[in-house]
mmCIF file of N, CA and C in Angstrom:
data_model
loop_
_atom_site.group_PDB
_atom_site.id
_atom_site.type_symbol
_atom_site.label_atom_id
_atom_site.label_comp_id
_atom_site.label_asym_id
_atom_site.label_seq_id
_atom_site.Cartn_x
_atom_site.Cartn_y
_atom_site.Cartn_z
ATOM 1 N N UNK A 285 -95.728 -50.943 47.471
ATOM 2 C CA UNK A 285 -95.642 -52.008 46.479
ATOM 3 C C UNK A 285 -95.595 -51.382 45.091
ATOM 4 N N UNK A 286 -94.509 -51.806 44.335
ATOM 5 C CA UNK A 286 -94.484 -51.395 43.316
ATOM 6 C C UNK A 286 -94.758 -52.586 42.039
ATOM 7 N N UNK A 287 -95.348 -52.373 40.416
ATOM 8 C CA UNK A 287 -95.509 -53.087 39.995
ATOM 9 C C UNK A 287 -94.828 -52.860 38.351
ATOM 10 N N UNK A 288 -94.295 -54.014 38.102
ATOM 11 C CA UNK A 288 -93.480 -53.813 36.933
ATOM 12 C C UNK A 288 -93.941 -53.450 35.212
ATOM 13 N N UNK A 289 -95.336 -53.712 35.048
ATOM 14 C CA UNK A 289 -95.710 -53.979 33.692
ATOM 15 C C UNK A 289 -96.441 -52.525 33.658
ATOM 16 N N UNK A 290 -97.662 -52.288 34.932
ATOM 17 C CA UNK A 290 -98.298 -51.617 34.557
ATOM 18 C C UNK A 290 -97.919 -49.840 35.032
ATOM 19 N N UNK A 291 -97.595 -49.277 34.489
ATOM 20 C CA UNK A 291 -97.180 -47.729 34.730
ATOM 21 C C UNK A 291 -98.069 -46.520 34.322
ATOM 22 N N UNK A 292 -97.669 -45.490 35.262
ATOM 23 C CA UNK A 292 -98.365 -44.429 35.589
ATOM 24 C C UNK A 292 -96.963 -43.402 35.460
ATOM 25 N N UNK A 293 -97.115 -42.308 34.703
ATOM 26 C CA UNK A 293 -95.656 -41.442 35.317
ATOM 27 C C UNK A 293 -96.184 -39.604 35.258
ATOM 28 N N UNK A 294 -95.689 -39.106 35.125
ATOM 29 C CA UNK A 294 -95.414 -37.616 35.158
ATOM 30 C C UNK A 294 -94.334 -37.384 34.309
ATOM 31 N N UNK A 295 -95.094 -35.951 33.336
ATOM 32 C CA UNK A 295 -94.169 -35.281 32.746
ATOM 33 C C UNK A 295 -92.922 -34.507 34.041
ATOM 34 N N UNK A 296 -91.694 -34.312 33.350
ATOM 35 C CA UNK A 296 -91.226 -33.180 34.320
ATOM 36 C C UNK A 296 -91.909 -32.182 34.656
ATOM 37 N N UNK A 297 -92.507 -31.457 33.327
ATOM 38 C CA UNK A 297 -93.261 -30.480 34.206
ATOM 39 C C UNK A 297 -94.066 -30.597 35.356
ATOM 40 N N UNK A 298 -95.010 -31.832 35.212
ATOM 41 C CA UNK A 298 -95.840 -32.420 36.595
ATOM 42 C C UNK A 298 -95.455 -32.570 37.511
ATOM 43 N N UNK A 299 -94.293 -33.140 37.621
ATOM 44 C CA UNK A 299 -93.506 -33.393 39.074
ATOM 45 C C UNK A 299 -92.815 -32.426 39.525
ATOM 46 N N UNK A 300 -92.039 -31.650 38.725
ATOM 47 C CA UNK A 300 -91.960 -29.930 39.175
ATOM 48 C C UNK A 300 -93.026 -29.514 39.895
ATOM 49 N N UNK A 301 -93.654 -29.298 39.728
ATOM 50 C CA UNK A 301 -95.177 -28.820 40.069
ATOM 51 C C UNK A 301 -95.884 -29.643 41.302
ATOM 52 N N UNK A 302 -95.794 -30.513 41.133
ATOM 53 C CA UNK A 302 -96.009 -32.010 42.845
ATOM 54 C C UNK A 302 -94.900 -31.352 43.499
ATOM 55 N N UNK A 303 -94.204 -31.452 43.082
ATOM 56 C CA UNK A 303 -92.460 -31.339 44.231
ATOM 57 C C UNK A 303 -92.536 -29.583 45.028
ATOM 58 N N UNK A 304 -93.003 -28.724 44.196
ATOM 59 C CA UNK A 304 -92.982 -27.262 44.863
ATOM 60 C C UNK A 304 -94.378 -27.446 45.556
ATOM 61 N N UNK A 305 -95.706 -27.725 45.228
ATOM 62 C CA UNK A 305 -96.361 -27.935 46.316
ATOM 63 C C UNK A 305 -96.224 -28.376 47.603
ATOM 64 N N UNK A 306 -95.675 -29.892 47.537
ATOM 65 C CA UNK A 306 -95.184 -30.445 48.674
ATOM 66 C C UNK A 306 -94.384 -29.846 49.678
ATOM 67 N N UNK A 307 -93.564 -28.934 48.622
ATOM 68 C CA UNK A 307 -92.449 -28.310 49.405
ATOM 69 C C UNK A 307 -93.045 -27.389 50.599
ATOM 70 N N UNK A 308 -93.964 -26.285 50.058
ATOM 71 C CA UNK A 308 -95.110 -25.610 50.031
ATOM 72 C C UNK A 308 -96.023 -25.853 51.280
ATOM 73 N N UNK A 309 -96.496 -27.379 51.381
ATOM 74 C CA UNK A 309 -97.319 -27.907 52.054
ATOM 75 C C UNK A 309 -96.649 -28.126 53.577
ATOM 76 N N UNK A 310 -95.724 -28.638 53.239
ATOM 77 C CA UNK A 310 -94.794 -29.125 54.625
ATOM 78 C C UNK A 310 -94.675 -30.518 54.522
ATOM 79 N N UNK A 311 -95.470 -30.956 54.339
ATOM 80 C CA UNK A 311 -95.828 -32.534 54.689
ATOM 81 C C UNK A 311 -96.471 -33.185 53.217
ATOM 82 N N UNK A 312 -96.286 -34.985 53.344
ATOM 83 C CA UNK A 312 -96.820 -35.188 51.865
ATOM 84 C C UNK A 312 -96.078 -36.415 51.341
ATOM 85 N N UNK A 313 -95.931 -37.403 51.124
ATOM 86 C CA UNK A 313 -95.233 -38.414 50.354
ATOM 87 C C UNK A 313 -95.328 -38.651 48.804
ATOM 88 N N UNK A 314 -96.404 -37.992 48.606
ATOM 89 C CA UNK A 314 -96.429 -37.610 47.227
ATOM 90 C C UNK A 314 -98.338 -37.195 46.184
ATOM 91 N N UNK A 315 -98.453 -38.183 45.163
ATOM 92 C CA UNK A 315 -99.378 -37.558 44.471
ATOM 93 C C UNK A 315 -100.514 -38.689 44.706
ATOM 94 N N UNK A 316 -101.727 -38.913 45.002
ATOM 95 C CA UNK A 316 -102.583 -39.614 45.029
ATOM 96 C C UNK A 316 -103.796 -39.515 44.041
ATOM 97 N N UNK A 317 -103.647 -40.764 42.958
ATOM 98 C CA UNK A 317 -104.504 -40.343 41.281
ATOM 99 C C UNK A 317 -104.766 -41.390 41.497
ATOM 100 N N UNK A 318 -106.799 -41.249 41.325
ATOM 101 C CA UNK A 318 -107.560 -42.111 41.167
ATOM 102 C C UNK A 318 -108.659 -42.067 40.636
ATOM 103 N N UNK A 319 -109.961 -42.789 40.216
ATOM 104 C CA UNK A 319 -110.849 -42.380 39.323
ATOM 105 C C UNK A 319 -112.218 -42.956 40.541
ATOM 106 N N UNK A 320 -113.380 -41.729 40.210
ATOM 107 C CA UNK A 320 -114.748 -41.974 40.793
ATOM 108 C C UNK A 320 -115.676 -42.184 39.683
ATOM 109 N N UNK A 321 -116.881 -42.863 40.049
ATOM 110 C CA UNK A 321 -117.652 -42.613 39.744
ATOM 111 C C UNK A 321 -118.534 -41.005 39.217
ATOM 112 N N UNK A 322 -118.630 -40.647 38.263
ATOM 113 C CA UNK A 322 -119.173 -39.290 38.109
ATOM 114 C C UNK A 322 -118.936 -39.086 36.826
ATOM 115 N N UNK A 323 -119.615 -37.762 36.611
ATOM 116 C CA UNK A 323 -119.925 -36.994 35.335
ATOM 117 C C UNK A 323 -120.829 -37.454 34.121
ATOM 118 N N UNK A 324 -120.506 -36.539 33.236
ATOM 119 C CA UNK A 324 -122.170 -37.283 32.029
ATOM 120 C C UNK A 324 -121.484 -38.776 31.371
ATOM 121 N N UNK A 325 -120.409 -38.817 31.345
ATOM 122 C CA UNK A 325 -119.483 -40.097 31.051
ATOM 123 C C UNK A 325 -118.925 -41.009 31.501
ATOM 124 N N UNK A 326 -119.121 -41.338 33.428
ATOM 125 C CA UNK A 326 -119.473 -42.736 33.785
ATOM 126 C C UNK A 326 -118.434 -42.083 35.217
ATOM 127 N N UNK A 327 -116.394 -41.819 34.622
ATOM 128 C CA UNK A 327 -115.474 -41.947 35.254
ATOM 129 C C UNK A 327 -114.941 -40.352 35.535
ATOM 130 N N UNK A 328 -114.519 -40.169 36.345
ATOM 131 C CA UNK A 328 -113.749 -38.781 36.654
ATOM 132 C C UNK A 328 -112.495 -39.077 37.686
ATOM 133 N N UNK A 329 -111.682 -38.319 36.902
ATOM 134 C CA UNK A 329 -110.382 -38.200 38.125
ATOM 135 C C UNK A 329 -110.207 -37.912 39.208
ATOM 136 N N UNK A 330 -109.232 -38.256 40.260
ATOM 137 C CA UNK A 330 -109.618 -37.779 41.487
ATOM 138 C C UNK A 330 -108.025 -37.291 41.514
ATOM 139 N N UNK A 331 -107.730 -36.465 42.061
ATOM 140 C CA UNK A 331 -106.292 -35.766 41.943
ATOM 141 C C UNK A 331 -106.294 -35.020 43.034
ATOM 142 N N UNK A 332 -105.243 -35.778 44.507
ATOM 143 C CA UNK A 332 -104.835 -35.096 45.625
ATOM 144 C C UNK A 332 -103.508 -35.507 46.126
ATOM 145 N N UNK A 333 -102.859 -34.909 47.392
ATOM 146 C CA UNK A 333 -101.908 -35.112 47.673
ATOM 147 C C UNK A 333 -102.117 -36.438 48.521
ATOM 148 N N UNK A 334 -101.004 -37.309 48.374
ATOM 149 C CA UNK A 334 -101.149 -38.148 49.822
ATOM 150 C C UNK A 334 -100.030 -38.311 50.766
ATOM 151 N N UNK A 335 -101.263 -38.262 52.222
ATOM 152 C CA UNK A 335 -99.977 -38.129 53.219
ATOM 153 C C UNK A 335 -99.240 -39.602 53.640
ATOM 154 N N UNK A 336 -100.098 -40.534 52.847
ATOM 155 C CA UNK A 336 -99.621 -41.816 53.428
ATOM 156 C C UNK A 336 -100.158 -42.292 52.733
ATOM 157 N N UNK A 337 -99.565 -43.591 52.461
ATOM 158 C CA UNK A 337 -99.991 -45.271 51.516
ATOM 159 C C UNK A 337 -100.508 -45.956 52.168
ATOM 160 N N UNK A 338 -101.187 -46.340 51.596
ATOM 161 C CA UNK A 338 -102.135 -47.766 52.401
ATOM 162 C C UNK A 338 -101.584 -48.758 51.495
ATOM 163 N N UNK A 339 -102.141 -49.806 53.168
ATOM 164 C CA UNK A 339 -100.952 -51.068 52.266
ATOM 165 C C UNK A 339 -101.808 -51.951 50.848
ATOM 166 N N UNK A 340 -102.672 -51.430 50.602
ATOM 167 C CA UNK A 340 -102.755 -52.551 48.968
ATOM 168 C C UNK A 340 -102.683 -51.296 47.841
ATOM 169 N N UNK A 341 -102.464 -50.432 48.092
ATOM 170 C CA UNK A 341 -101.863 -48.836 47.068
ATOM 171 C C UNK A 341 -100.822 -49.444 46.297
ATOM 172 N N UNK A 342 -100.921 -49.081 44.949
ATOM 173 C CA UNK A 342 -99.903 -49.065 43.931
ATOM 174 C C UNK A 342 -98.699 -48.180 44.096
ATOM 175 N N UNK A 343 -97.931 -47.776 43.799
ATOM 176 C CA UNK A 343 -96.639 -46.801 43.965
ATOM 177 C C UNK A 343 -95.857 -46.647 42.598
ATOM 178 N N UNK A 344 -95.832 -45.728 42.331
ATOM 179 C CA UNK A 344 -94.910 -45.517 40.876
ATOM 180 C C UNK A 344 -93.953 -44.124 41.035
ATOM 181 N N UNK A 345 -92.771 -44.579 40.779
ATOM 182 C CA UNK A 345 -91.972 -43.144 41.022
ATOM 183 C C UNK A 345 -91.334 -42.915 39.215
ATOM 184 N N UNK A 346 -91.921 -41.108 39.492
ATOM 185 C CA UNK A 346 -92.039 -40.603 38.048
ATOM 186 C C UNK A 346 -90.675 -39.361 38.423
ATOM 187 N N UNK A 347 -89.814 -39.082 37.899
ATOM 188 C CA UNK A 347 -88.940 -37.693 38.221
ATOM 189 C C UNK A 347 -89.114 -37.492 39.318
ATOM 190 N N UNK A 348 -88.578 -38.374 40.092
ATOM 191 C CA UNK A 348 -88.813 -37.717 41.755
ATOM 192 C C UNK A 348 -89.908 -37.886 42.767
ATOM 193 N N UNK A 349 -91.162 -37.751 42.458
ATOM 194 C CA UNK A 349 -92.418 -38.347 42.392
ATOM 195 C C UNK A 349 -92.944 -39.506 42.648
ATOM 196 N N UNK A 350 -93.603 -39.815 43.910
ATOM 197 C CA UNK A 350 -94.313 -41.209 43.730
ATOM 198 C C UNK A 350 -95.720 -40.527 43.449
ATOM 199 N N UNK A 351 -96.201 -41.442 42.772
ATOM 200 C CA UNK A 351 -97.515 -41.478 42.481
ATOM 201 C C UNK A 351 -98.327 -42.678 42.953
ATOM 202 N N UNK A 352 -99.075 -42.398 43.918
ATOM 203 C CA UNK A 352 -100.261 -43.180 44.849
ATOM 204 C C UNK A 352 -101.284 -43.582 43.677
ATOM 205 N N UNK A 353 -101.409 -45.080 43.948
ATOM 206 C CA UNK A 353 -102.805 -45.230 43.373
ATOM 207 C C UNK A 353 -103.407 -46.349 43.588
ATOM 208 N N UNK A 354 -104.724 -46.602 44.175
ATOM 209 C CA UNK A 354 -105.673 -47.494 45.083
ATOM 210 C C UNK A 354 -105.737 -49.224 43.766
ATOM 211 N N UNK A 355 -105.991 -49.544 44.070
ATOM 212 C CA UNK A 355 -106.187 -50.713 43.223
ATOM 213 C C UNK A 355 -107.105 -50.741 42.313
ATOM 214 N N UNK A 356 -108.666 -50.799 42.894
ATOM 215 C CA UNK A 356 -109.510 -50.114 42.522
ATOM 216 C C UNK A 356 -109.379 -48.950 40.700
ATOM 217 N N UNK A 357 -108.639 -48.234 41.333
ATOM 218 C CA UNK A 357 -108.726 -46.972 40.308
ATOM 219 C C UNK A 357 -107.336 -47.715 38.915
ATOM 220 N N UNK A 358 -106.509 -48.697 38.802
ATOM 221 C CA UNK A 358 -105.012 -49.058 38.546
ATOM 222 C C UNK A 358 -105.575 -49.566 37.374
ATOM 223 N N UNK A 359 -106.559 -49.995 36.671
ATOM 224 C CA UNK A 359 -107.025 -50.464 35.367
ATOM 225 C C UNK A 359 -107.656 -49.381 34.027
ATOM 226 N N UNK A 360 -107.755 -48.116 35.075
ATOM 227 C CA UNK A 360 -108.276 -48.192 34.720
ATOM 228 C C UNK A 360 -107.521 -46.537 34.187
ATOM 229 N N UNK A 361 -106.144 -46.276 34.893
ATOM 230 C CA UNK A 361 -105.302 -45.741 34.895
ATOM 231 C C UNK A 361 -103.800 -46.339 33.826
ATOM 232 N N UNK A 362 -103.885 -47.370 33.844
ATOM 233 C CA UNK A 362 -102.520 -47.532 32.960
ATOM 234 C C UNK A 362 -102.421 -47.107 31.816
ATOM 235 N N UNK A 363 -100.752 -47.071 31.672
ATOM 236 C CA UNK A 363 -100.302 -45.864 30.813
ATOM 237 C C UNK A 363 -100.543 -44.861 30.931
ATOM 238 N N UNK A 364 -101.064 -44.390 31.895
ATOM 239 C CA UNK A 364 -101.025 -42.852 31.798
ATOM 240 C C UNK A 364 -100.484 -42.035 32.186
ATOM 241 N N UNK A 365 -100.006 -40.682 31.361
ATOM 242 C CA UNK A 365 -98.965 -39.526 31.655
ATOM 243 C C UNK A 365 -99.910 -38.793 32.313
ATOM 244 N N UNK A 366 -99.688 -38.132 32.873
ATOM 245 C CA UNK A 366 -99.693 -36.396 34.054
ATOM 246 C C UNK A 366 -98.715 -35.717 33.486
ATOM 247 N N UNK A 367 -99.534 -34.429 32.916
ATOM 248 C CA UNK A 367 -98.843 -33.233 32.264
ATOM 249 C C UNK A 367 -99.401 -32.104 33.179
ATOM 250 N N UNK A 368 -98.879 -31.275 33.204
ATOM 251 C CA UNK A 368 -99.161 -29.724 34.096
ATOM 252 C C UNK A 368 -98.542 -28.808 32.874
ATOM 253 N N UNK A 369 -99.833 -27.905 32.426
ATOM 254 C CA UNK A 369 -99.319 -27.306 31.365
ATOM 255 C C UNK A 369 -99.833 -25.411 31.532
ATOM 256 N N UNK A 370 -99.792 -24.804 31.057
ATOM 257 C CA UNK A 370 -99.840 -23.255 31.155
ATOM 258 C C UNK A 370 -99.962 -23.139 29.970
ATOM 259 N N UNK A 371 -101.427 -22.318 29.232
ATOM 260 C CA UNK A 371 -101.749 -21.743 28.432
ATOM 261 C C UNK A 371 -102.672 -20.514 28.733
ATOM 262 N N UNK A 372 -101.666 -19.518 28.451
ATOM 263 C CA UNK A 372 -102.402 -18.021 28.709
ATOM 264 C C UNK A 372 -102.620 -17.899 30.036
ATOM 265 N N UNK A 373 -103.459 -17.941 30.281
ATOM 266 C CA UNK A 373 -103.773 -17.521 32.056
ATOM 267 C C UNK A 373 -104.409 -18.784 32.410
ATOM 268 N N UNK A 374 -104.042 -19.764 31.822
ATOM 269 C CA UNK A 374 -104.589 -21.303 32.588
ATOM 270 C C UNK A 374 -103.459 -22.138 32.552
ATOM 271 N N UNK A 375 -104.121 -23.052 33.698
ATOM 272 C CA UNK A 375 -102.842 -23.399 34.160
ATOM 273 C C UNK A 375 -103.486 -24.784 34.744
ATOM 274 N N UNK A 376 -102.726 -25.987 34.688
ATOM 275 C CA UNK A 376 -103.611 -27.441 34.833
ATOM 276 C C UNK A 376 -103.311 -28.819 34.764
ATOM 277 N N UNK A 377 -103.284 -29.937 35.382
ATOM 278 C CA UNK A 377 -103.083 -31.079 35.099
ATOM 279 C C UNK A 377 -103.795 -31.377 33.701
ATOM 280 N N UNK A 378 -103.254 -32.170 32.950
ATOM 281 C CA UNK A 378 -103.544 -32.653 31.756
ATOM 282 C C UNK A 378 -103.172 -34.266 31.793
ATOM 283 N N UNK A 379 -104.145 -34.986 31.451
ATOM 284 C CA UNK A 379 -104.236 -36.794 31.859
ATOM 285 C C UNK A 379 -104.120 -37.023 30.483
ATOM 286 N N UNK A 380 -103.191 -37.645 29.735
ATOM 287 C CA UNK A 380 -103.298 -38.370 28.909
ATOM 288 C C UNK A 380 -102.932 -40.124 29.166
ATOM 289 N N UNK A 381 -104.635 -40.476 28.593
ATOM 290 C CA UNK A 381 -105.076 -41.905 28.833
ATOM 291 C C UNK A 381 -105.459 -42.686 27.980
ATOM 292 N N UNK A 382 -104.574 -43.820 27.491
ATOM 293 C CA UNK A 382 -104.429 -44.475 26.368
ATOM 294 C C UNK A 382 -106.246 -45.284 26.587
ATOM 295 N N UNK A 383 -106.229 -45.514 28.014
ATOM 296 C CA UNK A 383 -107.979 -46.490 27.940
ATOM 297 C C UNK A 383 -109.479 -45.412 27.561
ATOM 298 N N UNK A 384 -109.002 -44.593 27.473
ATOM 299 C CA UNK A 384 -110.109 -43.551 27.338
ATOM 300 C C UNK A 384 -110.517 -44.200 25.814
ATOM 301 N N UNK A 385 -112.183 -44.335 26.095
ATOM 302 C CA UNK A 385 -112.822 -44.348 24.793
ATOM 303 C C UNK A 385 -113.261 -42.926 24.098
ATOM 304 N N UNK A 386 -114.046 -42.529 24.842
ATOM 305 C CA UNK A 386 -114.915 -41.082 24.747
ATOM 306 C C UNK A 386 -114.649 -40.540 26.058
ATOM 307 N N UNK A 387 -114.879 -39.306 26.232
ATOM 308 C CA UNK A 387 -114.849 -38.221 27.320
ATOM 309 C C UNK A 387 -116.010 -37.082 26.903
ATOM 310 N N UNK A 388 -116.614 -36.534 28.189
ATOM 311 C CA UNK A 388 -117.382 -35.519 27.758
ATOM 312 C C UNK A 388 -116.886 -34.222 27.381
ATOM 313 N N UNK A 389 -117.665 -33.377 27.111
ATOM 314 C CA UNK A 389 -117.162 -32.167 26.121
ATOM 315 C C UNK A 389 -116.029 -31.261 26.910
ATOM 316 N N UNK A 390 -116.456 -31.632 28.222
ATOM 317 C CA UNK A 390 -115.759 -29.972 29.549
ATOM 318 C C UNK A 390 -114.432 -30.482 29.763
ATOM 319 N N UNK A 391 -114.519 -32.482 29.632
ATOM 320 C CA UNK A 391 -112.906 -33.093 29.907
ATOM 321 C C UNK A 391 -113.104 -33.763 31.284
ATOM 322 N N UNK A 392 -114.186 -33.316 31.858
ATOM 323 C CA UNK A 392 -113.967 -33.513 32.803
ATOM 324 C C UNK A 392 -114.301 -35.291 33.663
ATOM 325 N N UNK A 393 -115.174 -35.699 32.662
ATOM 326 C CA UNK A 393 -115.336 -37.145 32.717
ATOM 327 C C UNK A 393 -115.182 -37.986 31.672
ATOM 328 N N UNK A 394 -114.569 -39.312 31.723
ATOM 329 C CA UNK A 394 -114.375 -40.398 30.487
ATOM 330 C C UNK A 394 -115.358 -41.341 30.949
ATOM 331 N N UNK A 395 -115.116 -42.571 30.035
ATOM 332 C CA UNK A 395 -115.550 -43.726 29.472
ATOM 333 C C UNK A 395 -113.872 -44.917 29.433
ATOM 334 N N UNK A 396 -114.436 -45.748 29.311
ATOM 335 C CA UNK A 396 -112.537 -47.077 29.100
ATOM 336 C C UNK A 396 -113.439 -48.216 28.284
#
């Protein structure tokens, strides 16, 4: 199921980067992004492959890319880009999220 207003996408670089994993993996329908409970700031990302959709899953296709995402996690996610970026010897998904109020210092958990 796909939905028209609210979107999720990937830079090219991101989906470059989904697409050679997958390749990599063998198996895979695409990217599965969602948010838990956790960290000193309430929300944290959850970022894995998925081998399959469940049927009340969101679906968004970014450059090639679907991007999985539970219902649950879809509010709290819109608008948001997936960047995969390389600086120096690091190397990383990068979430930019228009609902983010505050985030803690490491990045690793927000607030909406």
């Amino acid at each position: 199921m796909s939905v028209g207003q609210v979107m999720i996408t990937l830079t090219e670089s991101a989906a470059n980067h989904v697409q050679n994993h997958l390749a990599k993996r063998g198996k895979g329908v695409g990217l599965r992004l969602g948010v838990r409970t956790s960290g000193c700031s309430g929300l944290a990302y959850k970022l894995e492959y998925a081998d399959a959709v469940n049927p009340d899953d969101m679906t968004f296709d970014s450059h090639g890319v679907k991007v999985v995402v539970d219902p649950k996690s879809l509010p709290y996610l819109d608008g948001t880009e997936l960047d995969f970026t390389k600086e120096g010897l690091n190397e990383g998904f990068k979430f930019r999220n228009p609902n983010v109020k505050d985030e803690c210092g490491c990045g690793e958990s927000f607030n909406v």
